[in-house]
Amino acid sequence: MCAAILSLLHLSASAQMSVRLGPDAPLRKLQIAEMAVNNLYVDSVDEQKLVEDGIRGMLEKLDPHSSYLTAKEVKAANEPLQGNFEGIGVQFNMVEDTLLVIQPVSGGPSEKMGIVAGDRIVSVNDTAIAGVKMAKEEIMRRLRGPKGTKVNLGIVRRGIADILHFVITRDKIPVKSIDATYMIRPEVGYIRIGSFGATTHDEFCASLKKLKEQGMKSLILDLQENGGGYLHAAVKIADEFLQNNDLIVYTQGRQIQRMDYKANGGGLFADGKVIVLVDSYTASAAEIVSGAIQDHDRGIVVGRRTFGKGLVQRPIDLPDGSMIRLTIAHYYTPSGRCIQKPYEKGNQKDYADDMLHRLKSGELMSADSVHFADSLKCYTLKKHRVVYGGGGIMPDEFVPLDTLKYTKYHRQLAAKSIIITANLRYVDEHRKQLHKQYATFADFRQRFEVPQTLIDHIVAEGEKQNIKPKDDAELQATLPYLRTQLKALIARDLWDMDEYYAIMNELNDSVRRALELMNN
């Protein structure tokens, strides 16, 4: 099909009309309209943009996930899924118009050349990037580049008066799709998958082996806020839990015959308790894994109803590097449930507002607010429990959204980046002292307490931007979560994301419910 479309695109206009277009063909109308505007319109037009807008206009009248991407958008969208990009290899954030290195990527080109956490990159190839209000995207463009090319960095390092200069040879930088792997309790492992990309299965297997070596017998698989990714990555992940020939997912469409994806057996975690965490932003490939584990009664799904993105897109590459992602089929779970939630063709706004509708209806606070028609009833394949199709995966154990945990005051501080900026400054000023005082994360976790001076600084910065708690009660309600968040952010900057989630998860209601279920 793709080859036929591409061959059609390469035909001359006259050949297209003779082979494909009759005098009344809709495509003939479209071609005449484009030619008329381009050649006769009173003002000059951008023909490329005209065609792109026409493609977008067609796709906007279809489902919410068919889309057109420019060549630049294709590259940006593919990088996190491909598992790598080419650059210098640093995690960074912007503090007061200056790029602050949070951590160099382990084994990456910057670490090899001596870049350390806390360094400030002030120039790239003799062009100042600090204090000039350069956009973050522009800074990233200057730092990234083809493997093997060199970039000259000007570095300001605490305690050294002069600007240091490093010549970094760019290389492939891995993009991890697994956010965290650690033992959350004795014999209970925790793995959080952020997305499903080309390297996710290999990362996941490495995480499983690491945890099994540490004595893991049960697993919490966290797919909260996982927006999906590659189908084949999801299939391989599910395969690690299921038995040989178990159906994982199948796809089917108007012009696409049913295609089954089945487990090969011999998975790394075919035995042992499994709990999968989901929420309203768990989508697509993450829903495939959740649905397969639930339908085979392999584990328990905990959280809130998932997003309901069950449309299969086929990429159609265009000659200039742009792409059409066209929906060609639906995903179905092993019990026959359609993952895709209902939508009205062309009504993008209503679809985008679905989360708001869920909040207003009370669905995020109460499982009783979710209503399914009897016609959507299905049954799990081993225990024959009732499950429902018609949009997303409904968890076995519902965990309500705690709207009181995040006060309005906290949300405003976070939105203005006051919390993250204060944290970065604190770690930058106290990094050596903290490393010396807390040799291990276990020691830090047990003994470290967020200093009141850091809290006072955040409150004062908020007041400068007219962000204040409405009363002392709101301030006191904000402090427990704020302190935990700050402690987790400091741990992240001193160590990594495993340590961040090890602290934050103790306040995550779905994680806590999963641990209760593990104990029972």
mmCIF file with all atom_site columns, C-alpha atoms in Angstrom, residues 87-90 101 103-117 119 147 153 157 166-174:
data_model
loop_
_atom_site.group_PDB
_atom_site.id
_atom_site.type_symbol
_atom_site.label_atom_id
_atom_site.label_alt_id
_atom_site.label_comp_id
_atom_site.label_asym_id
_atom_site.label_entity_id
_atom_site.label_seq_id
_atom_site.pdbx_PDB_ins_code
_atom_site.Cartn_x
_atom_site.Cartn_y
_atom_site.Cartn_z
_atom_site.occupancy
_atom_site.B_iso_or_equiv
_atom_site.pdbx_formal_charge
_atom_site.auth_seq_id
_atom_site.auth_comp_id
_atom_site.auth_asym_id
_atom_site.auth_atom_id
_atom_site.pdbx_PDB_model_num
ATOM 1  C CA . GLY A 1 87  ? 25.362 15.067 21.293 1.00 0.00 ? 87  GLY A CA 1
ATOM 2  C CA . ILE A 1 88  ? 27.646 15.770 24.256 1.00 0.00 ? 88  ILE A CA 1
ATOM 3  C CA . GLY A 1 89  ? 25.829 13.720 26.911 1.00 0.00 ? 89  GLY A CA 1
ATOM 4  C CA . VAL A 1 90  ? 24.716 15.874 29.839 1.00 0.00 ? 90  VAL A CA 1
ATOM 5  C CA . VAL A 1 101 ? 24.861 20.504 34.382 1.00 0.00 ? 101 VAL A CA 1
ATOM 6  C CA . GLN A 1 103 ? 24.832 15.116 35.729 1.00 0.00 ? 103 GLN A CA 1
ATOM 7  C CA . PRO A 1 104 ? 26.993 14.026 32.816 1.00 0.00 ? 104 PRO A CA 1
ATOM 8  C CA . VAL A 1 105 ? 25.678 10.848 31.164 1.00 0.00 ? 105 VAL A CA 1
ATOM 9  C CA . SER A 1 106 ? 27.645 7.899  32.521 1.00 0.00 ? 106 SER A CA 1
ATOM 10 C CA . GLY A 1 107 ? 30.258 6.850  29.985 1.00 0.00 ? 107 GLY A CA 1
ATOM 11 C CA . GLY A 1 108 ? 29.302 9.716  27.678 1.00 0.00 ? 108 GLY A CA 1
ATOM 12 C CA . PRO A 1 109 ? 31.682 12.134 25.932 1.00 0.00 ? 109 PRO A CA 1
ATOM 13 C CA . SER A 1 110 ? 31.309 14.913 28.507 1.00 0.00 ? 110 SER A CA 1
ATOM 14 C CA . GLU A 1 111 ? 32.076 12.658 31.476 1.00 0.00 ? 111 GLU A CA 1
ATOM 15 C CA . LYS A 1 112 ? 35.113 11.260 29.653 1.00 0.00 ? 112 LYS A CA 1
ATOM 16 C CA . MET A 1 113 ? 36.470 14.791 29.163 1.00 0.00 ? 113 MET A CA 1
ATOM 17 C CA . GLY A 1 114 ? 35.966 15.806 32.789 1.00 0.00 ? 114 GLY A CA 1
ATOM 18 C CA . ILE A 1 115 ? 32.651 17.705 32.801 1.00 0.00 ? 115 ILE A CA 1
ATOM 19 C CA . VAL A 1 116 ? 31.157 17.359 36.311 1.00 0.00 ? 116 VAL A CA 1
ATOM 20 C CA . ALA A 1 117 ? 27.827 18.022 38.002 1.00 0.00 ? 117 ALA A CA 1
ATOM 21 C CA . ASP A 1 119 ? 29.415 22.984 35.878 1.00 0.00 ? 119 ASP A CA 1
ATOM 22 C CA . LYS A 1 147 ? 28.653 11.772 15.898 1.00 0.00 ? 147 LYS A CA 1
ATOM 23 C CA . LEU A 1 153 ? 32.529 24.493 25.518 1.00 0.00 ? 153 LEU A CA 1
ATOM 24 C CA . ARG A 1 157 ? 33.186 25.859 37.697 1.00 0.00 ? 157 ARG A CA 1
ATOM 25 C CA . PHE A 1 166 ? 36.707 21.666 26.877 1.00 0.00 ? 166 PHE A CA 1
ATOM 26 C CA . VAL A 1 167 ? 36.655 20.260 23.354 1.00 0.00 ? 167 VAL A CA 1
ATOM 27 C CA . ILE A 1 168 ? 34.022 17.494 23.318 1.00 0.00 ? 168 ILE A CA 1
ATOM 28 C CA . THR A 1 169 ? 33.689 14.988 20.493 1.00 0.00 ? 169 THR A CA 1
ATOM 29 C CA . ARG A 1 170 ? 29.989 14.295 20.037 1.00 0.00 ? 170 ARG A CA 1
ATOM 30 C CA . ASP A 1 171 ? 28.806 10.699 20.182 1.00 0.00 ? 171 ASP A CA 1
ATOM 31 C CA . LYS A 1 172 ? 25.642 8.634  20.352 1.00 0.00 ? 172 LYS A CA 1
ATOM 32 C CA . ILE A 1 173 ? 23.919 9.271  23.682 1.00 0.00 ? 173 ILE A CA 1
ATOM 33 C CA . PRO A 1 174 ? 21.573 6.576  24.993 1.00 0.00 ? 174 PRO A CA 1
#
